[in-house]
Short mmCIF file of C-alpha atoms and ligand atoms in Angstrom, two decimals:
data_model
loop_
_atom_site.label_atom_id
_atom_site.label_comp_id
_atom_site.label_asym_id
_atom_site.label_seq_id
_atom_site.Cartn_x
_atom_site.Cartn_y
_atom_site.Cartn_z
CA MET A 1 86.13 66.22 92.68
CA GLY A 2 89.41 67.85 93.55
CA LYS A 3 90.15 71.17 95.11
CA ILE A 4 91.63 73.73 92.76
CA ILE A 5 93.04 77.17 93.41
CA LEU A 6 93.12 80.07 90.98
CA THR A 7 94.41 83.43 92.01
CA GLY A 8 96.51 86.20 90.59
CA ASP A 9 97.75 89.76 90.48
CA ARG A 10 97.79 92.61 88.05
CA PRO A 11 101.36 93.31 86.97
CA THR A 12 101.33 97.05 87.58
CA GLY A 13 104.32 97.14 89.92
CA ARG A 14 106.59 95.16 92.15
CA LEU A 15 104.81 93.34 94.96
CA HIS A 16 105.01 94.70 98.50
CA LEU A 17 104.39 93.62 102.07
CA GLY A 18 100.68 94.32 101.63
CA HIS A 19 100.60 91.65 98.95
CA PHE A 20 102.69 89.40 101.14
CA VAL A 21 100.36 89.41 104.15
CA GLY A 22 97.22 89.68 102.04
CA SER A 23 97.97 86.85 99.66
CA LEU A 24 101.49 85.64 98.92
CA ARG A 25 102.23 84.15 102.34
CA ARG A 26 98.96 82.25 102.28
CA ARG A 27 99.50 81.00 98.76
CA VAL A 28 102.81 79.45 99.69
CA GLU A 29 101.22 77.77 102.73
CA LEU A 30 98.35 76.48 100.62
CA GLN A 31 100.76 75.29 97.96
CA ASN A 32 102.75 73.35 100.53
CA SER A 33 99.73 72.06 102.45
CA GLY A 34 99.08 69.28 99.97
CA LEU A 35 95.34 69.97 100.29
CA PHE A 36 94.94 71.14 96.69
CA ASP A 37 95.09 69.11 93.55
CA LYS A 38 96.04 72.00 91.34
CA ILE A 39 97.14 75.57 91.88
CA PHE A 40 97.09 78.22 89.17
CA ILE A 41 98.68 81.59 89.74
CA MET A 42 97.95 84.11 87.05
CA ILE A 43 99.75 87.28 86.11
CA ALA A 44 96.70 89.29 85.04
CA ASP A 45 98.25 91.42 82.33
CA ALA A 46 95.05 91.63 80.27
CA GLN A 47 93.14 92.84 83.31
CA ALA A 48 95.91 95.37 84.04
CA LEU A 49 95.50 96.68 80.50
CA THR A 50 91.84 97.50 81.14
CA ASP A 51 92.95 100.72 82.81
CA ASN A 52 96.43 101.02 81.30
CA ALA A 53 95.65 100.79 77.60
CA ASP A 54 97.89 103.76 76.91
CA ASN A 55 100.78 102.39 78.92
CA PRO A 56 101.38 98.81 77.85
CA GLU A 57 105.08 99.15 78.56
CA LYS A 58 104.39 99.44 82.28
CA ILE A 59 102.58 96.09 82.22
CA ARG A 60 105.23 94.52 80.02
CA GLN A 61 108.02 95.53 82.39
CA ASN A 62 106.22 94.35 85.48
CA ILE A 63 105.44 90.81 84.32
CA ILE A 64 108.93 89.69 85.18
CA GLU A 65 108.93 91.68 88.45
CA VAL A 66 105.81 89.90 89.63
CA ALA A 67 107.15 86.53 88.49
CA LEU A 68 110.38 87.16 90.42
CA ASP A 69 108.39 88.18 93.49
CA TYR A 70 106.37 84.95 93.28
CA LEU A 71 109.41 82.75 92.92
CA SER A 72 111.34 84.51 95.65
CA CYS A 73 108.44 84.14 98.10
CA GLY A 74 108.41 80.40 97.58
CA ILE A 75 105.86 79.81 94.85
CA ASP A 76 107.28 76.65 93.37
CA PRO A 77 106.69 76.09 89.65
CA ALA A 78 106.82 72.35 90.26
CA LYS A 79 103.75 72.65 92.49
CA SER A 80 101.94 75.71 91.13
CA THR A 81 101.28 76.68 87.53
CA ILE A 82 102.33 80.28 87.02
CA PHE A 83 100.96 81.73 83.79
CA ILE A 84 100.25 84.95 81.91
CA GLN A 85 96.58 85.76 81.35
CA SER A 86 96.91 87.17 77.82
CA GLN A 87 98.53 83.95 76.64
CA VAL A 88 95.35 81.99 77.33
CA ALA A 89 93.05 83.19 74.57
CA GLU A 90 90.26 80.84 75.72
CA LEU A 91 89.61 83.22 78.62
CA CYS A 92 88.40 85.88 76.18
CA GLU A 93 85.91 83.57 74.55
CA LEU A 94 84.48 82.50 77.88
CA ALA A 95 84.13 86.15 78.90
CA PHE A 96 82.34 86.86 75.63
CA TYR A 97 79.62 84.34 76.48
CA TYR A 98 79.41 85.33 80.14
CA MET A 99 78.75 88.92 79.11
CA ASN A 100 75.27 87.87 78.09
CA LEU A 101 74.54 86.65 81.61
CA VAL A 102 75.26 89.91 83.42
CA THR A 103 73.35 93.18 83.32
CA VAL A 104 74.91 96.62 83.10
CA SER A 105 73.17 97.63 86.31
CA ARG A 106 74.59 94.60 88.13
CA LEU A 107 78.10 95.67 87.12
CA GLN A 108 77.36 99.24 88.17
CA ARG A 109 76.40 97.96 91.60
CA ASN A 110 79.62 95.95 92.03
CA PRO A 111 81.28 97.71 95.00
CA THR A 112 84.83 96.97 93.83
CA VAL A 113 84.13 98.40 90.39
CA LYS A 114 82.44 101.40 92.01
CA THR A 115 85.38 102.30 94.25
CA GLU A 116 87.91 101.62 91.56
CA ILE A 117 86.08 103.92 89.15
CA GLN A 118 86.15 106.65 91.81
CA MET A 119 89.81 106.03 92.60
CA ARG A 120 90.73 106.41 88.96
CA ASN A 121 88.55 109.49 88.39
CA PHE A 122 87.06 107.85 85.32
CA GLU A 123 83.70 109.59 85.83
CA THR A 124 82.04 109.27 82.44
CA SER A 125 85.05 107.99 80.54
CA ILE A 126 85.15 104.43 81.89
CA PRO A 127 86.74 102.04 79.41
CA VAL A 128 84.26 99.25 78.58
CA GLY A 129 86.96 96.66 79.23
CA PHE A 130 87.51 98.04 82.71
CA PHE A 131 83.81 98.18 83.46
CA THR A 132 83.41 94.55 82.47
CA TYR A 133 86.52 93.15 84.11
CA PRO A 134 84.51 91.31 86.77
CA ILE A 135 83.16 89.20 83.92
CA SER A 136 86.62 88.53 82.62
CA GLN A 137 87.69 87.64 86.14
CA ALA A 138 84.82 85.14 86.32
CA SER A 139 86.31 83.55 83.20
CA ASP A 140 89.73 83.35 84.81
CA ILE A 141 88.29 81.55 87.80
CA THR A 142 85.87 79.23 86.04
CA ALA A 143 88.22 78.30 83.19
CA PHE A 144 90.31 76.42 85.73
CA ARG A 145 87.29 75.00 87.59
CA ALA A 146 88.64 76.72 90.65
CA THR A 147 86.92 75.77 93.88
CA THR A 148 88.96 78.20 95.93
CA VAL A 149 90.14 81.74 95.30
CA PRO A 150 92.50 83.01 97.99
CA ALA A 151 92.17 86.79 97.90
CA GLY A 152 91.73 89.92 99.99
CA GLU A 153 88.33 91.15 101.13
CA ASP A 154 88.35 93.75 98.32
CA GLN A 155 87.90 90.84 95.92
CA GLN A 156 84.76 89.55 97.61
CA PRO A 157 82.35 91.30 95.20
CA MET A 158 84.34 89.82 92.30
CA ILE A 159 83.92 86.29 93.59
CA GLU A 160 80.24 86.92 94.28
CA GLN A 161 79.83 88.10 90.70
CA ALA A 162 81.62 84.98 89.45
CA ARG A 163 79.33 82.77 91.55
CA GLU A 164 76.27 84.48 90.08
CA ILE A 165 77.56 83.90 86.57
CA VAL A 166 78.18 80.24 87.35
CA ARG A 167 74.69 79.78 88.78
CA ARG A 168 73.10 81.52 85.84
CA PHE A 169 75.14 79.58 83.31
CA ASN A 170 74.42 76.24 84.97
CA GLY A 171 70.75 77.18 85.32
CA ILE A 172 70.36 77.87 81.63
CA TYR A 173 72.72 75.38 80.04
CA GLY A 174 72.98 72.61 82.64
CA ASP A 175 75.61 71.82 85.21
CA THR A 176 78.92 72.77 83.65
CA LEU A 177 80.81 75.30 85.75
CA VAL A 178 82.15 75.11 89.28
CA GLU A 179 81.04 77.69 91.85
CA PRO A 180 84.13 79.16 93.49
CA GLU A 181 84.61 80.21 97.07
CA ILE A 182 86.82 83.00 98.32
CA LEU A 183 89.42 82.15 100.93
CA LEU A 184 90.07 85.27 103.00
CA PRO A 185 93.24 85.95 104.99
CA ASP A 186 92.95 84.48 108.48
CA ASN A 187 94.38 87.29 110.61
CA ALA A 188 92.52 90.59 110.92
CA ALA A 189 95.69 92.66 110.57
CA CYS A 190 96.36 90.81 107.34
CA MET A 191 93.15 91.86 105.71
CA ARG A 192 94.66 95.14 104.76
CA LEU A 193 98.11 96.25 105.73
CA PRO A 194 98.21 100.06 105.86
CA GLY A 195 100.94 102.06 104.16
CA THR A 196 103.96 103.08 106.22
CA ASP A 197 102.38 106.55 106.47
CA GLY A 198 99.28 105.11 108.15
CA LYS A 199 97.09 105.59 105.07
CA ALA A 200 94.63 102.80 104.44
CA LYS A 201 96.57 100.98 101.77
CA MET A 202 100.06 100.60 100.38
CA SER A 203 100.18 102.28 97.03
CA LYS A 204 103.02 103.06 94.73
CA SER A 205 101.75 106.57 94.03
CA LEU A 206 101.71 107.40 97.75
CA GLY A 207 105.29 106.16 98.22
CA ASN A 208 104.26 104.31 101.38
CA CYS A 209 105.21 100.76 100.41
CA ILE A 210 107.80 98.31 101.58
CA TYR A 211 108.60 96.20 98.54
CA LEU A 212 109.70 92.59 98.77
CA SER A 213 112.64 93.56 96.58
CA ASP A 214 113.67 96.60 98.68
CA THR A 215 117.18 96.60 100.07
CA SER A 216 117.83 96.31 103.76
CA GLU A 217 118.60 100.03 103.89
CA GLU A 218 115.37 100.97 102.09
CA VAL A 219 113.37 98.87 104.55
CA ARG A 220 115.18 100.45 107.50
CA LYS A 221 114.40 103.96 106.29
CA ARG A 222 110.74 103.13 105.72
CA VAL A 223 110.35 101.58 109.15
CA MET A 224 112.17 104.39 110.94
CA SER A 225 109.94 107.00 109.32
CA MET A 226 106.72 105.07 109.94
CA TYR A 227 103.61 106.80 111.18
CA THR A 228 102.94 106.08 114.87
CA ASP A 229 100.85 107.98 117.42
CA PRO A 230 101.20 111.73 116.74
CA ASP A 231 100.43 112.49 120.40
CA HIS A 232 103.19 110.23 121.66
CA ILE A 233 105.80 112.96 121.75
CA ARG A 234 108.05 112.22 124.69
CA VAL A 235 109.06 108.73 125.74
CA GLU A 236 107.14 109.04 129.00
CA ASP A 237 103.88 109.98 127.27
CA PRO A 238 101.24 107.26 127.12
CA GLY A 239 100.88 105.98 123.55
CA LYS A 240 98.04 104.61 121.44
CA VAL A 241 98.39 101.32 119.64
CA GLU A 242 95.20 101.50 117.58
CA GLY A 243 95.87 103.28 114.34
CA ASN A 244 99.58 103.11 115.14
CA THR A 245 101.13 101.63 112.02
CA VAL A 246 104.10 100.10 113.81
CA PHE A 247 101.76 98.08 116.01
CA THR A 248 99.51 97.15 113.10
CA TYR A 249 102.58 95.71 111.40
CA LEU A 250 103.58 93.91 114.58
CA ASP A 251 100.09 92.40 114.69
CA ALA A 252 100.71 91.09 111.20
CA PHE A 253 104.32 89.90 111.54
CA CYS A 254 105.31 89.43 115.17
CA ARG A 255 105.39 85.92 116.61
CA PRO A 256 106.01 85.13 120.29
CA GLU A 257 109.45 83.66 119.54
CA HIS A 258 110.58 87.01 118.11
CA PHE A 259 110.74 88.37 121.66
CA ALA A 260 113.24 85.78 122.87
CA GLN A 261 115.29 86.42 119.78
CA TYR A 262 115.23 90.20 119.43
CA TRP A 263 113.77 91.75 122.57
CA PRO A 264 113.85 89.53 125.64
CA ASP A 265 112.63 92.38 127.88
CA TYR A 266 109.12 91.39 126.83
CA SER A 267 107.49 88.04 126.38
CA SER A 268 104.46 88.92 124.29
CA LEU A 269 103.01 91.57 122.06
CA ASP A 270 100.31 92.27 124.65
CA GLU A 271 102.96 93.03 127.22
CA LEU A 272 104.77 95.33 124.82
CA LYS A 273 101.54 97.13 123.94
CA ALA A 274 100.67 97.55 127.62
CA HIS A 275 104.00 99.24 128.26
CA TYR A 276 103.59 101.52 125.27
CA MET A 277 100.11 102.54 126.37
CA ARG A 278 101.29 103.18 129.95
CA GLY A 279 104.08 105.44 128.71
CA GLY A 280 107.82 105.12 129.04
CA LEU A 281 108.48 103.28 125.78
CA GLY A 282 109.89 105.21 122.82
CA ASP A 283 108.92 104.67 119.18
CA VAL A 284 112.48 104.08 118.03
CA LYS A 285 112.84 100.95 120.13
CA VAL A 286 109.60 99.49 118.82
CA LYS A 287 110.60 100.37 115.27
CA LYS A 288 113.95 98.64 115.65
CA PHE A 289 112.15 95.53 116.82
CA LEU A 290 109.83 95.65 113.84
CA TYR A 291 112.77 96.18 111.52
CA ALA A 292 114.52 93.10 112.91
CA ILE A 293 111.38 91.03 112.34
CA LEU A 294 110.91 92.32 108.80
CA GLU A 295 114.55 91.70 107.97
CA GLU A 296 114.27 88.13 109.16
CA LEU A 297 111.34 87.73 106.80
CA LEU A 298 112.73 89.62 103.83
CA THR A 299 116.35 88.45 103.79
CA PRO A 300 115.69 84.97 102.38
CA ILE A 301 113.18 86.42 99.89
CA ARG A 302 115.77 88.94 98.73
CA GLU A 303 118.41 86.23 98.39
CA ARG A 304 116.20 83.92 96.36
CA ARG A 305 115.32 86.86 94.12
CA LYS A 306 119.02 87.54 93.48
CA GLU A 307 119.42 83.94 92.33
CA TRP A 308 116.49 84.06 89.91
CA GLU A 309 117.63 87.44 88.60
CA LYS A 310 120.76 85.73 87.33
CA ASP A 311 118.68 83.57 85.00
CA ILE A 312 115.84 85.64 83.56
CA PRO A 313 115.44 83.36 80.50
CA ALA A 314 114.66 80.52 82.91
CA VAL A 315 111.92 82.64 84.48
CA PHE A 316 110.40 83.32 81.06
CA ASP A 317 110.58 79.64 80.34
CA ILE A 318 108.62 78.88 83.52
CA LEU A 319 105.97 81.40 82.43
CA LYS A 320 105.83 79.94 78.94
CA ARG A 321 105.40 76.38 80.12
CA GLY A 322 102.88 77.50 82.72
CA SER A 323 100.89 79.36 80.09
CA GLU A 324 100.84 76.31 77.82
CA ALA A 325 99.63 74.09 80.63
CA ALA A 326 96.99 76.66 81.62
CA ARG A 327 95.83 76.94 78.06
CA GLU A 328 95.19 73.23 77.86
CA VAL A 329 93.00 73.29 80.95
CA ALA A 330 91.08 76.37 79.81
CA ALA A 331 90.51 74.79 76.40
CA GLY A 332 88.93 71.78 78.11
CA THR A 333 86.50 73.99 80.00
CA LEU A 334 85.73 76.01 76.91
CA ALA A 335 84.87 72.82 75.00
CA ASP A 336 82.43 71.90 77.81
CA VAL A 337 80.95 75.39 77.70
CA ARG A 338 80.44 75.25 73.95
CA ARG A 339 78.85 71.83 74.23
CA ALA A 340 76.55 73.00 77.03
CA MET A 341 75.53 76.04 74.97
CA ARG A 342 75.07 73.79 71.98
CA ILE A 343 77.33 75.87 69.79
CA ASP A 344 79.58 72.91 69.07
CA TYR A 345 77.81 72.53 65.71
CA PHE A 346 80.37 70.49 63.84
CA ASP A 347 80.67 67.92 66.60
CA ASP A 348 76.92 67.62 66.91
CA ALA A 349 75.93 64.69 64.71
CA GLU A 350 72.37 64.90 66.01
CA LEU A 351 72.02 68.48 64.82
CA ILE A 352 73.29 67.62 61.37
CA ALA A 353 70.94 64.63 61.08
CA GLU A 354 67.99 66.64 62.36
CA GLN A 355 68.63 69.48 59.91
CA SER A 356 68.98 66.99 57.04
CA ARG A 357 65.62 65.48 57.86
CA LYS A 358 64.05 68.91 58.10
CA PHE A 359 65.20 69.96 54.65
CA GLN A 360 64.53 66.65 52.98
CA GLY A 361 61.03 67.05 54.41
N1 LIG B 401 91.59 91.46 90.41
C1 LIG B 401 92.80 90.92 90.98
C2 LIG B 401 93.63 92.09 91.52
O1 LIG B 401 93.31 93.23 91.27
C3 LIG B 401 93.63 90.15 89.99
C4 LIG B 401 92.89 89.00 89.40
C5 LIG B 401 92.54 88.83 88.10
C6 LIG B 401 92.41 87.86 90.09
N2 LIG B 401 91.88 87.66 87.91
C7 LIG B 401 91.78 87.06 89.13
C8 LIG B 401 92.42 87.46 91.42
C9 LIG B 401 91.13 85.86 89.47
C10 LIG B 401 91.78 86.27 91.77
C11 LIG B 401 91.14 85.48 90.78
O2 LIG B 401 94.61 91.86 92.18
#
């Protein structure tokens, strides 16, 4: 049986560097590795609506932003199926059946749901759809028989929940669904890129993001105002690299060849860090180096985006064709699920014969 990827994002904003290191970069590598038979990348608009019911316009506007970010990062619609969740109605029906396999207390214990409820200050007014989104996410994954879900560590409880649903479904109804595995980012710094202010995560509301679609000047400003070591006041002061955002970003983006290209005074990141810790190395120099590296990364992304922006109808067409293809696959899984649950009454000749015999007694 082949290896299949399903992954996706909620379209609540443009994608940023945190998304890039946490998932996008890896997706493109996986796509081009040839190791996967099928790759599905989902714009999770229905999931985004679970906590944005009163603001559907935000989701509507960001579908195209996310699609443009995908395409400009190198997601290739000839190799990966990009689709919109709400256009695959089969996902809802799967979720409806999976709901019977999960307890309320199990959902309440889901760490991702727990933190997200706190983050959103829902307290006692949690929308049911939001509370149950791990179930809907299990449908997303299983509908495509995904073996592999590349995602950040925050998604681990979601995948675990999906695996439990699969095991329970297969246990009751017979082997039907595929148990997925999470594929975590491979570099520790990539697990979670902090915001430019040093806060744990990039978030639009904190204004600490570097977006893939930011201009060169916007990126420069963000880098130059990045949080470093507050005790590193004069150049000669020894500096700390742990918790220093500039160095965290270098851990995520710097490759040895960047030194030869942009800063031949050093030959490795370890050497640069050692100098910084000893003292005598100013923040501005390190920031300029980081800026050069980020620009090298972001320039081609920005240029590809510009090209796609000239033909928005073509982007919608990609999404439409992707959604149709996705729908076909999900419908196949749903048919198997219905058969396994024995709710495929009209296709069940045996049932009809058996019931006839019963009533003809
Ligand atoms: N929950 C994911 C996020 O917040 C988005 C998502 C929805 C997803 N369905 C998925 C990710 C299925 C992986 C697999 O970004």
